[in-house]
Coordinates of C-alpha atoms in Angstrom, one line a residue:
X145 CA 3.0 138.8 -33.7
X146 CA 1.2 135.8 -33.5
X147 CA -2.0 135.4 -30.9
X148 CA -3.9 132.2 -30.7
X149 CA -7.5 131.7 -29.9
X150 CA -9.5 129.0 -28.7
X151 CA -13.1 128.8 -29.4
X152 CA -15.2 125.8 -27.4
X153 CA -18.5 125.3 -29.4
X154 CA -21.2 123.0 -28.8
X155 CA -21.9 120.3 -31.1
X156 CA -25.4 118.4 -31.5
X157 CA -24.3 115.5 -33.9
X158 CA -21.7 114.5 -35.4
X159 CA -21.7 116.5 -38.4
X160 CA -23.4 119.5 -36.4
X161 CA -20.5 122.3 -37.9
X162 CA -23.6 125.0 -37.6
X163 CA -21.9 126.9 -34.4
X164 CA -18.7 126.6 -36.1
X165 CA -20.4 128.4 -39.0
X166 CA -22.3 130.7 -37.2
X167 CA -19.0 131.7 -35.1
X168 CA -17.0 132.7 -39.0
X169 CA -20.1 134.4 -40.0
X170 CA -20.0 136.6 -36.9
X171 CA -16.3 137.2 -37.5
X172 CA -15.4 135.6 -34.0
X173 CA -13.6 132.7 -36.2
X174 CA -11.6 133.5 -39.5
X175 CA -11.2 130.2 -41.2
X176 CA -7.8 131.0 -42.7
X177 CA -6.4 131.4 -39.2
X178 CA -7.6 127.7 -38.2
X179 CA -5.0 125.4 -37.8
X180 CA -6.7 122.6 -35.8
X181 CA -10.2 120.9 -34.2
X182 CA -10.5 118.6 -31.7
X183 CA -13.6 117.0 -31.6
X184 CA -15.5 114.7 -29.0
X185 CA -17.9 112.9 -30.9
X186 CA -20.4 110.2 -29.6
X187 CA -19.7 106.7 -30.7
X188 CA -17.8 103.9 -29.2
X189 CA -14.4 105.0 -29.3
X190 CA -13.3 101.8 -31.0
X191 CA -12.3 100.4 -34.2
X192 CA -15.3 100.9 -36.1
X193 CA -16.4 104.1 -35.0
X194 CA -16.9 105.7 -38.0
X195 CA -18.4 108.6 -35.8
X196 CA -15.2 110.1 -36.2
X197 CA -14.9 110.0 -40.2
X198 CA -18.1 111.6 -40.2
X199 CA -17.3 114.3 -38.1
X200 CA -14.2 114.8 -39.8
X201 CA -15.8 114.9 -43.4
X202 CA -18.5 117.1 -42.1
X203 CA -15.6 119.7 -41.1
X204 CA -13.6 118.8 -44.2
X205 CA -15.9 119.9 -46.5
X206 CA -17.0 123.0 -44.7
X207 CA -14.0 124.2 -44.6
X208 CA -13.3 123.2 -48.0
X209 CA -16.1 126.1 -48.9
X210 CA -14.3 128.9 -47.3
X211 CA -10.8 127.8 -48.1
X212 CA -10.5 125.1 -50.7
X213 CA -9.5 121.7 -50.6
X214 CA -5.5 122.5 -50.4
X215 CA -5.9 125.1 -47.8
X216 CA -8.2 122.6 -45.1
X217 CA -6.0 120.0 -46.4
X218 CA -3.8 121.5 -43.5
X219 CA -6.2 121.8 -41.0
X220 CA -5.4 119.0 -37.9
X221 CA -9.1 117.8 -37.5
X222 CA -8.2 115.5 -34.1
X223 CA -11.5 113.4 -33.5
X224 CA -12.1 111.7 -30.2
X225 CA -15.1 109.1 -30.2
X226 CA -16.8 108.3 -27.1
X227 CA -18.8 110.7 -25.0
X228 CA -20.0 108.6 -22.3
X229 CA -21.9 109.1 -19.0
X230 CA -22.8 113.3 -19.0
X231 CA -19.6 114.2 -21.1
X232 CA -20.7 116.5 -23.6
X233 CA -20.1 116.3 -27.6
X234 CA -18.5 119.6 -28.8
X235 CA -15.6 121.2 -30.5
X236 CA -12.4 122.7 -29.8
X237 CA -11.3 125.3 -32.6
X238 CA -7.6 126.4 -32.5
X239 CA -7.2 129.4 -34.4
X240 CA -4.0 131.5 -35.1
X241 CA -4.2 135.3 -35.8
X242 CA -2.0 138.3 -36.1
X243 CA -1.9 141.2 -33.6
X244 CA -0.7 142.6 -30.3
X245 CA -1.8 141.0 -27.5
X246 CA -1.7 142.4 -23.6
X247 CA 0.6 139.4 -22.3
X248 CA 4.0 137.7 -23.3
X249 CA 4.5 134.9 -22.9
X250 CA 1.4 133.3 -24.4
X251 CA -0.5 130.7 -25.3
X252 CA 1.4 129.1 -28.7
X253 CA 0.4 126.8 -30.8
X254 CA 2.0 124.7 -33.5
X255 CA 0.9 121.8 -36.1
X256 CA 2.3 119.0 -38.3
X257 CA 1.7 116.0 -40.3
X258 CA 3.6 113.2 -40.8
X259 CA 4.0 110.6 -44.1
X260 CA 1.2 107.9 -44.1
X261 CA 2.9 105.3 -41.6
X262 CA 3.8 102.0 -43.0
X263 CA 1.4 99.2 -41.5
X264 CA 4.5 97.1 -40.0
X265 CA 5.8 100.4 -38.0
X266 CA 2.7 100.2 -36.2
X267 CA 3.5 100.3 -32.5
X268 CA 7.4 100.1 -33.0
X269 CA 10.2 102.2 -32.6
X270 CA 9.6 103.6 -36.3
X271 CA 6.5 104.8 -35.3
X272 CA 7.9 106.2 -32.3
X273 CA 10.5 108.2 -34.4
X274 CA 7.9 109.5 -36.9
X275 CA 6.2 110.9 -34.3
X276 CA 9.4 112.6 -32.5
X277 CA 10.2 114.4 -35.2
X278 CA 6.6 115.5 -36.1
X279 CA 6.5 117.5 -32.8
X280 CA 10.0 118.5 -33.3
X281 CA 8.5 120.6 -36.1
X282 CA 5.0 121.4 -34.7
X283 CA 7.4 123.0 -32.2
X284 CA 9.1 125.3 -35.0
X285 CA 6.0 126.0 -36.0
X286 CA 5.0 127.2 -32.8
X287 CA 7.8 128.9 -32.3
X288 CA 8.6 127.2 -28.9
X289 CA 12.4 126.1 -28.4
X290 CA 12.4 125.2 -25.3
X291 CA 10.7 121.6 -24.5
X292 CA 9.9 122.3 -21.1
X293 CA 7.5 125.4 -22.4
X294 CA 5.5 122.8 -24.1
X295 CA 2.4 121.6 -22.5
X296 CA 0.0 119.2 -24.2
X297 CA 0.8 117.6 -27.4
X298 CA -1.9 116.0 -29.1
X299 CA -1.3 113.4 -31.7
X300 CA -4.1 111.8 -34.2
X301 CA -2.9 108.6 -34.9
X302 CA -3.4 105.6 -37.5
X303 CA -4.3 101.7 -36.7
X304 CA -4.7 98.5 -38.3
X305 CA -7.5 96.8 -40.3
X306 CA -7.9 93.7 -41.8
X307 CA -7.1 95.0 -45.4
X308 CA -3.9 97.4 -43.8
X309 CA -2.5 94.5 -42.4
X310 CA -3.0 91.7 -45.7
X311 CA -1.6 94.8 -47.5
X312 CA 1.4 94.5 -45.4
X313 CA 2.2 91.0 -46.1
X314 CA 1.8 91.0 -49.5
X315 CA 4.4 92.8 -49.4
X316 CA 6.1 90.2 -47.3
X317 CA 6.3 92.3 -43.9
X318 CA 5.1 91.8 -40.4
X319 CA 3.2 93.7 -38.4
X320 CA 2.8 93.8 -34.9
X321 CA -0.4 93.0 -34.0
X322 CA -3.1 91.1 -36.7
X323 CA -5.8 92.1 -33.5
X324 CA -7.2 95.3 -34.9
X325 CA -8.6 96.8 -31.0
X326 CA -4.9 96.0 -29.8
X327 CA -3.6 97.9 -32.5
X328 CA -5.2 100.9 -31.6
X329 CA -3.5 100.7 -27.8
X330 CA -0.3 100.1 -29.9
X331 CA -0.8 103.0 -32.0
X332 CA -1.3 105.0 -29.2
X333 CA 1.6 103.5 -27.0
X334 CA 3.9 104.2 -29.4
X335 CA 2.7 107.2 -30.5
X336 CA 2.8 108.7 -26.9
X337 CA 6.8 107.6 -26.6
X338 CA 7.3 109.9 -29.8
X339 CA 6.0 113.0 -28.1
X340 CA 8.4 111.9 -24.8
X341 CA 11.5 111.6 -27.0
X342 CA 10.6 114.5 -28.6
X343 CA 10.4 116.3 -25.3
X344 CA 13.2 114.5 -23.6
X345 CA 11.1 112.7 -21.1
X346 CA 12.9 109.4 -22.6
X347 CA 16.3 108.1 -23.7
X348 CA 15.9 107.0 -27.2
X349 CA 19.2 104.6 -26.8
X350 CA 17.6 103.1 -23.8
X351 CA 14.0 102.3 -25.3
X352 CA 13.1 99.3 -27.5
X353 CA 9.9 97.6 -28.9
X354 CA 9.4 95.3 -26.2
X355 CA 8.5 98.2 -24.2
X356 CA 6.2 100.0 -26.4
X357 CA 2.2 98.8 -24.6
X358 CA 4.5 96.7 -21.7
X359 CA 6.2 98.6 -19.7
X360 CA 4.0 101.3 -17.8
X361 CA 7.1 102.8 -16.2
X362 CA 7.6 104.9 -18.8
X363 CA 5.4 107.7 -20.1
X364 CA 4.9 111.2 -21.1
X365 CA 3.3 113.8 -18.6
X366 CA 2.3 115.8 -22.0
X367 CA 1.0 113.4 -24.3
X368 CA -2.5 113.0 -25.8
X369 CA -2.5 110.0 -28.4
X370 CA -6.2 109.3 -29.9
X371 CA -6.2 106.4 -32.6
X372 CA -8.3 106.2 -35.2
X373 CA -9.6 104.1 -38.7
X374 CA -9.6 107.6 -40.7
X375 CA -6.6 108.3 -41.5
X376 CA -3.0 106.7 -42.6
X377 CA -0.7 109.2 -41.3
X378 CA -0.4 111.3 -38.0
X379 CA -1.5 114.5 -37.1
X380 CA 0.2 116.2 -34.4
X381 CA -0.7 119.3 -32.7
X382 CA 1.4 121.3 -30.1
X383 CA 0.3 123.4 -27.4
X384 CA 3.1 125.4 -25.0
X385 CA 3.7 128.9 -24.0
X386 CA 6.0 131.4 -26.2
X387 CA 7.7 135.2 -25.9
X388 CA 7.1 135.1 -29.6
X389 CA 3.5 135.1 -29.2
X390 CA 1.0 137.4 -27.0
X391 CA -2.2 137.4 -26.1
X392 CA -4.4 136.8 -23.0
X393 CA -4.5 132.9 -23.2
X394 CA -2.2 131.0 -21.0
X395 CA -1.7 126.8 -20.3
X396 CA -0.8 124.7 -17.4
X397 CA -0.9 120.6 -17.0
X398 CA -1.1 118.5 -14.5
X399 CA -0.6 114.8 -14.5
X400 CA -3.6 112.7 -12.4
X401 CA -1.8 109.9 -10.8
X402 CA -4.9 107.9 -11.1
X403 CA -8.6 108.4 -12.3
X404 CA -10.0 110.8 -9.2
X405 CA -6.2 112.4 -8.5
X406 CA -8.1 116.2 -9.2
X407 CA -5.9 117.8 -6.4
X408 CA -2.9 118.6 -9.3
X409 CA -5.6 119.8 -11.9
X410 CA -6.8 122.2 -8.8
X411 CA -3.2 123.0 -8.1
X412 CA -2.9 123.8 -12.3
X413 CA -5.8 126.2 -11.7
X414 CA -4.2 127.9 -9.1
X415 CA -1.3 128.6 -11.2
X416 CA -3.1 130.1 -13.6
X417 CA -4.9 132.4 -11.8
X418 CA -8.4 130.7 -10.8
X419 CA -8.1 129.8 -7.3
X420 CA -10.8 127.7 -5.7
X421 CA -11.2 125.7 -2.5
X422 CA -14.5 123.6 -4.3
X423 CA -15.8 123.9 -8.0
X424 CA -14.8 126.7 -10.2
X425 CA -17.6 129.0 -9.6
X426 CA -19.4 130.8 -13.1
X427 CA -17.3 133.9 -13.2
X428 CA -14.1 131.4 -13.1
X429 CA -15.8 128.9 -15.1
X430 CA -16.5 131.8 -18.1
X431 CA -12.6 132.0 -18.0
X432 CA -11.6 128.4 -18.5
X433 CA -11.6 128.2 -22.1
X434 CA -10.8 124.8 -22.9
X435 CA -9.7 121.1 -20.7
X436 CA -8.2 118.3 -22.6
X437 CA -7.3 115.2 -20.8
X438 CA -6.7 111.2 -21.4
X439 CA -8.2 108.5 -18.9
X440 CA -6.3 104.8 -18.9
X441 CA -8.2 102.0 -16.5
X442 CA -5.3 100.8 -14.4
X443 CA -3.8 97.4 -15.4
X444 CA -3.7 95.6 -11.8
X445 CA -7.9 96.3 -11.8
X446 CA -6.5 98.8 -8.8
X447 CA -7.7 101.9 -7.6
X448 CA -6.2 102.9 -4.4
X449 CA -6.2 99.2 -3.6
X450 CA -10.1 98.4 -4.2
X451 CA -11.0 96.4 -6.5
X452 CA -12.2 98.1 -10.4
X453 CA -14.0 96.3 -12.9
X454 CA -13.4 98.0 -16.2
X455 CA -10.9 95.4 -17.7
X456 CA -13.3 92.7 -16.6
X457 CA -16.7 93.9 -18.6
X458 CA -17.0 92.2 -21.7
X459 CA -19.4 94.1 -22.8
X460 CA -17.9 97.7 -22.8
X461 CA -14.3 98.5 -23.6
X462 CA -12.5 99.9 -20.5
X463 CA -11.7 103.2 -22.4
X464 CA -15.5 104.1 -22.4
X465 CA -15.6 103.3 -18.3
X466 CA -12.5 105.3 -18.4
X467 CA -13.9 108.4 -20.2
X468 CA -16.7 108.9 -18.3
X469 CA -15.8 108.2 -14.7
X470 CA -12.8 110.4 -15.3
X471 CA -15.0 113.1 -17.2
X472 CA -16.6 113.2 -14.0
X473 CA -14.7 113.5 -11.9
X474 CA -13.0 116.4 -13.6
X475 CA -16.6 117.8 -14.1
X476 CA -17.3 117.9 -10.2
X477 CA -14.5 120.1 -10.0
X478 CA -15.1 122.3 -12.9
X479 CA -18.7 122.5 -12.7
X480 CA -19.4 121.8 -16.2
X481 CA -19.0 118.4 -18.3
X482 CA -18.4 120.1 -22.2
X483 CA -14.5 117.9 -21.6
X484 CA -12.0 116.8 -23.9
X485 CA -11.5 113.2 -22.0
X486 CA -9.8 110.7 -24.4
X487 CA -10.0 107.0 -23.9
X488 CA -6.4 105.1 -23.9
X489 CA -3.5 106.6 -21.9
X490 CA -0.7 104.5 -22.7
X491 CA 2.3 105.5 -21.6
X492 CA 0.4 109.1 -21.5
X493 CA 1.1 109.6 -17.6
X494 CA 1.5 106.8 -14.9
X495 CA -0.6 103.9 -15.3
X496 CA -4.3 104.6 -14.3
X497 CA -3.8 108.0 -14.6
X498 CA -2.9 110.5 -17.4
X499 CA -2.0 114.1 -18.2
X500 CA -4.4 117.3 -18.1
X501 CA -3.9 120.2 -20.1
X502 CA -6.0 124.1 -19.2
X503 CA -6.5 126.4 -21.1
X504 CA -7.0 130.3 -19.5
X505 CA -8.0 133.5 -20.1
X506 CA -6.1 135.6 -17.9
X507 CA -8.4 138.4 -18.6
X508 CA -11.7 138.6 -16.8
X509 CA -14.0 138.9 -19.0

């Protein structure tokens, strides 16, 4: 029977894979089992943060040594750039192994890949579709039936450079953005309304491409969408609860209704067993193996009806304000800021807020 494990180590560069290693020398990690990272990497977040390549490669080729190339070919290596204000670079390491664990249901965990995506489906409906039916099988894989057991789903995604797009057209299509940035908010919006059809948050018949990065009245409570320049194709990863696996890990989500909702993350915690009136204190912090969120700056400039300024700074994107003032607001109640927070929630819960995913051990260590 399948058992997952989640292993949070801390990373000191980009390329830093040393606790990684250190973790498969020790036997606490068997490479063959891993079926996905999720890095947070310092960088700008943005088009050219080539941050995330780097980090990637460095992973690539390490697990290249213990596996070979086909093998961590099929690795999901989910980079997130951007680790402003005290959030703190490191890796999350999703392994799959075989065994009997205490507890059924458990944490289950499923991956896929999709076909390079052609430049012009960027941020349309095809898009949209190639990602629906990517989590449709990260679900088999997972061996989750039921959509309403799944409860983060985190998709890598592609966006558009100069070269992607002239590529396009010479081949006399049209994409949908020739803004590179805006692409990557495409990307994502899209992206995000593939893991809601998937899920049946969405009617497919009632959802076009006008919508996809317009219309903020629809999203998915369960969608994580990170774009980036180093890849072609998407890489989705799926995180639920299953009777076909055991184990002592367990997830919950919440959906913040805006940047400093914490009250359903605290009511997430509660349901999985780590009750707290303040911040998680050290016993329950050693228990809360993982947090992966997305942060979105509101698109009225809102926040409980005072005025923000992260649209209006021309000097930072609003995705790195987002990161970090969410990151910390997440960290006050946690008590520690080592966060998966990624920049760009469209359609990834209600404008100005986004979903949270937690991962638990429900064994006091």
């Amino acid at each position: 029977m399948p058992v997952a494990k989640v292993h949070r180590i801390s990373a000191a560069s980009p390329d830093d894979v040393s606790g990684i290693e250190t973790a498969i020398a020790s036997g606490r990690i068997d490479p063959k089992g891993v079926i996905a990272v999720l890095g947070k990497t310092e960088g700008n977040g943005l088009v050219n943060d080539y941050a995330r390549g780097y980090a990637a490669l460095a992973l690539k080729l390490m697990f290249e040594r213990y596996l070979g190339a086909e093998l961590a070919a099929k690795i999901c290596l989910v980079m997130s750039g951007g680790t402003e204000g005290g959030m703190s670079p490191h890796w999350t390491v999703f392994e799959r192994a075989e065994g009997e664990g205490a507890e059924r249901p458990a944490l289950a965990l499923g991956r896929a890949h999709t076909a390079a995506l052609p430049a012009e489906h960027l941020g349309r409906l095809p898009q949209a579709d190639m990602v629906a039916e990517a989590v449709h099988a990260a679900m088999r894989d997972a061996r989750i039936d039921d959509p309403a057991a799944v409860h983060f789903v985190q998709v890598k995604c592609p966006l558009l450079t100069v070269a992607r797009t002239a590529e396009a057209e010479a081949r006399g299509a049209a994409v949908a953005t020739k803004d590179t940035l805006k692409s990557m908010n495409l990307s994502r919006a899209a992206s995000a309304l593939g893991v809601a059809l998937a899920l049946g948050e969405v009617d497919r018949g009632k959802l076009s491409d006008a919508q996809i990065g317009n219309d903020w009245s629809i999203w998915s409570g369960r969608a994580s969408c990170s774009a980036g320049i180093e890849l072609l194709d998407h890489e989705v990863v799926v995180m639920g609860m299953s009777p076909a696996w055991s184990g002592s890990l367990s997830i919950d989500h919440a959906v913040m209704t805006d940047a400093i909702d914490i009250e359903p993350v605290r009511a997430a915690l509660s349901r999985l067993g780590l009750n707290s009136g303040g911040q998680l204190n050290s016993s329950q912090r050693g228990r809360l193996t993982a947090v992966l969120a997305k942060a979105e700056a509101s698109h009225d400039g809102r926040l409980r009806g005072n005025r923000h300024t992260m649209l209006d700074d021309s000097d930072i994107s609003s995705t790195r304000h987002a990161r970090a003032f969410v990151c910390g607001a997440l960290a006050g109640l946690i008590g520690h800021a080592e966060i998966y927070v990624s920049g760009g929630a469209e359609h990834q819960g209600p404008d100005g807020g986004g979903p949270v995913a937690l991962i638990v051990n429900r064994q006091a260590e």
